[in-house]
Short mmCIF file of C-alpha atoms in Angstrom, two decimals:
data_model
loop_
_atom_site.label_atom_id
_atom_site.label_comp_id
_atom_site.label_asym_id
_atom_site.label_seq_id
_atom_site.Cartn_x
_atom_site.Cartn_y
_atom_site.Cartn_z
CA UNK G 1 -68.89 45.89 -1.75
CA UNK G 2 -66.50 46.81 0.26
CA UNK G 3 -66.69 44.01 2.73
CA UNK G 4 -69.21 40.50 1.79
CA UNK G 5 -70.80 39.05 -1.32
CA UNK G 6 -72.42 40.22 -4.29
CA UNK G 7 -75.99 38.23 -3.89
CA UNK G 8 -78.24 37.80 -6.76
CA UNK G 9 -81.59 37.59 -5.71
CA UNK G 10 -83.43 36.62 -8.50
CA UNK G 11 -83.19 33.29 -10.37
CA UNK G 12 -81.39 33.31 -14.03
CA UNK G 13 -79.91 36.51 -13.40
CA UNK G 14 -76.14 36.90 -13.02
CA UNK G 15 -73.29 39.12 -14.33
CA UNK G 16 -73.49 40.56 -17.48
CA UNK G 17 -70.72 41.25 -19.24
CA UNK G 18 -71.71 42.42 -22.45
CA UNK G 19 -70.12 45.13 -22.69
CA UNK G 20 -66.44 43.91 -22.72
CA UNK G 21 -66.01 42.75 -25.98
CA UNK G 22 -63.07 41.97 -26.98
CA UNK G 23 -60.64 42.01 -30.01
CA UNK G 24 -61.66 38.34 -30.84
CA UNK G 25 -65.58 39.14 -31.08
CA UNK G 26 -66.86 35.09 -31.62
CA UNK G 27 -70.41 34.75 -32.11
CA UNK G 28 -71.28 34.27 -28.53
CA UNK G 29 -75.13 33.83 -27.49
CA UNK G 30 -74.79 34.82 -23.94
CA UNK G 31 -72.51 37.41 -22.00
CA UNK G 32 -74.13 36.57 -18.66
CA UNK G 33 -72.78 34.44 -15.71
CA UNK G 34 -75.13 32.97 -13.92
CA UNK G 35 -73.55 30.22 -12.20
CA UNK G 36 -71.04 29.03 -9.50
CA UNK G 37 -71.01 26.19 -7.99
CA UNK G 38 -68.35 23.94 -6.14
CA UNK G 39 -68.85 20.81 -4.05
CA UNK G 40 -68.09 16.81 -3.69
CA UNK G 41 -69.69 13.94 -5.38
CA UNK G 42 -69.89 10.17 -5.27
CA UNK G 43 -68.59 7.91 -8.11
CA UNK G 44 -70.55 4.81 -8.23
CA UNK G 45 -69.75 1.12 -10.21
CA UNK G 46 -71.89 -0.17 -12.84
CA UNK G 47 -71.32 -3.68 -10.61
CA UNK G 48 -70.18 -4.40 -6.88
CA UNK G 49 -69.56 -0.72 -5.12
CA UNK G 50 -65.62 0.77 -5.41
CA UNK G 51 -63.58 0.08 -2.69
CA UNK G 52 -62.60 3.84 -2.98
CA UNK G 53 -64.70 6.53 -4.22
CA UNK G 54 -64.39 10.05 -3.87
CA UNK G 55 -64.90 12.94 -6.42
CA UNK G 56 -65.15 16.69 -6.33
CA UNK G 57 -66.82 19.13 -9.34
CA UNK G 58 -66.75 22.96 -10.26
CA UNK G 59 -69.62 23.95 -12.34
CA UNK G 60 -68.70 27.60 -14.03
CA UNK G 61 -72.12 28.46 -16.66
CA UNK G 62 -73.05 25.69 -18.11
CA UNK G 63 -69.01 23.87 -17.77
CA UNK G 64 -68.56 21.65 -15.02
CA UNK G 65 -65.17 19.90 -14.13
CA UNK G 66 -65.68 16.64 -12.17
CA UNK G 67 -62.44 14.88 -10.95
CA UNK G 68 -62.22 11.30 -9.15
CA UNK G 69 -60.74 8.52 -7.73
CA UNK G 70 -61.60 5.12 -7.58
CA UNK G 71 -60.44 1.98 -6.57
CA UNK G 72 -61.55 -1.48 -8.36
CA UNK G 73 -61.54 -4.17 -6.03
CA UNK G 74 -61.40 -6.66 -8.44
CA UNK G 75 -62.89 -7.95 -11.96
CA UNK G 76 -66.78 -7.37 -12.12
CA UNK G 77 -67.10 -9.66 -15.22
CA UNK G 78 -67.58 -8.61 -18.84
CA UNK G 79 -69.04 -5.35 -17.75
CA UNK G 80 -68.05 -1.89 -18.90
CA UNK G 81 -65.96 0.33 -16.63
CA UNK G 82 -68.39 2.97 -16.19
CA UNK G 83 -68.23 5.39 -13.61
CA UNK G 84 -71.82 6.31 -12.31
CA UNK G 85 -73.55 9.52 -10.75
CA UNK G 86 -71.76 12.54 -11.85
CA UNK G 87 -73.33 15.40 -10.25
CA UNK G 88 -75.27 17.37 -13.33
CA UNK G 89 -76.55 15.37 -16.21
CA UNK G 90 -75.25 15.96 -19.34
CA UNK G 91 -78.43 16.84 -21.65
CA UNK G 92 -76.41 19.21 -23.78
CA UNK G 93 -76.67 17.08 -26.17
CA UNK G 94 -72.57 17.38 -26.36
CA UNK G 95 -70.03 14.86 -25.23
CA UNK G 96 -66.80 15.66 -23.11
CA UNK G 97 -63.86 14.04 -23.16
CA UNK G 98 -61.24 14.17 -20.50
CA UNK G 99 -58.03 16.70 -20.68
CA UNK G 100 -55.48 13.76 -20.52
CA UNK G 101 -55.08 13.43 -16.66
CA UNK G 102 -56.82 9.67 -16.50
CA UNK G 103 -54.33 7.59 -14.61
CA UNK G 104 -54.08 3.70 -13.62
CA UNK G 105 -51.60 2.42 -10.95
CA UNK G 106 -51.09 -0.47 -12.67
CA UNK G 107 -50.75 -0.17 -16.69
CA UNK G 108 -53.04 -1.44 -19.07
CA UNK G 109 -51.04 -3.49 -22.09
CA UNK G 110 -52.63 -0.75 -24.68
CA UNK G 111 -51.24 1.64 -22.55
CA UNK G 112 -53.59 4.23 -23.94
CA UNK G 113 -56.70 4.96 -22.96
CA UNK G 114 -59.23 8.61 -22.37
CA UNK G 115 -62.81 8.75 -21.10
CA UNK G 116 -66.20 10.04 -22.26
CA UNK G 117 -69.57 11.25 -20.49
CA UNK G 118 -71.96 9.66 -22.32
CA UNK G 119 -75.70 11.55 -22.24
CA UNK G 120 -76.65 11.45 -18.56
CA UNK G 121 -74.55 11.01 -15.78
CA UNK G 122 -72.12 8.34 -16.34
CA UNK G 123 -68.69 8.13 -17.65
CA UNK G 124 -67.30 5.32 -19.96
CA UNK G 125 -63.44 4.46 -20.50
CA UNK G 126 -62.28 3.56 -23.78
CA UNK G 127 -59.05 2.22 -25.19
CA UNK G 128 -57.26 4.54 -27.62
CA UNK G 129 -58.71 2.24 -30.59
CA UNK G 130 -62.08 3.20 -29.09
CA UNK G 131 -63.51 0.45 -28.25
CA UNK G 132 -64.54 -0.44 -24.47
CA UNK G 133 -62.64 -1.21 -21.34
CA UNK G 134 -64.25 -3.60 -19.30
CA UNK G 135 -63.68 -4.24 -15.64
CA UNK G 136 -62.13 -8.02 -16.86
CA UNK G 137 -59.64 -6.34 -18.78
CA UNK G 138 -55.83 -6.73 -18.10
CA UNK G 139 -54.70 -3.88 -15.81
CA UNK G 140 -58.13 -2.90 -14.41
CA UNK G 141 -59.24 -5.06 -11.68
CA UNK G 142 -57.09 -3.75 -8.16
CA UNK G 143 -56.48 -0.76 -9.61
CA UNK G 144 -56.93 3.05 -8.38
CA UNK G 145 -58.22 5.40 -11.22
CA UNK G 146 -57.71 8.90 -10.91
CA UNK G 147 -59.18 11.65 -13.50
CA UNK G 148 -61.32 13.70 -14.30
CA UNK G 149 -63.82 15.38 -17.11
CA UNK G 150 -65.00 18.59 -18.80
CA UNK G 151 -68.58 18.59 -20.09
CA UNK G 152 -71.42 20.94 -20.62
CA UNK G 153 -74.83 20.80 -19.21
CA UNK G 154 -78.04 23.21 -20.40
#
């Protein structure tokens, strides 16, 4: 293609990489790239609306990288800290965990947290001990949370 874009005119078709076997041949079930997409999404909370809620994503094949930034205004009681509205449903049955890029602007006393994508379109937050973080936890109210998750879709 000298100028312009390569357009695949039939749904479910894409670029076939099956002729590019490498030295570490795995047991892959597909070498067809049939989807690439970039966009934005709006994170939503389980209680009150976030004061700031912005997100972007990139989807390559089945792999989605979703980035977000939220601001929690105040304690929302005992609800679990959860972000809803991921751009694609995690129906693949595989939980995706963040790659170490979740941050609070105020540190929680545990100093260790991670996020996991549940089935569906939600991100739940956990302390390093595995217990859920709640909106009324130390360090959560009046915080900015920035981060991202990587997960797979069917």
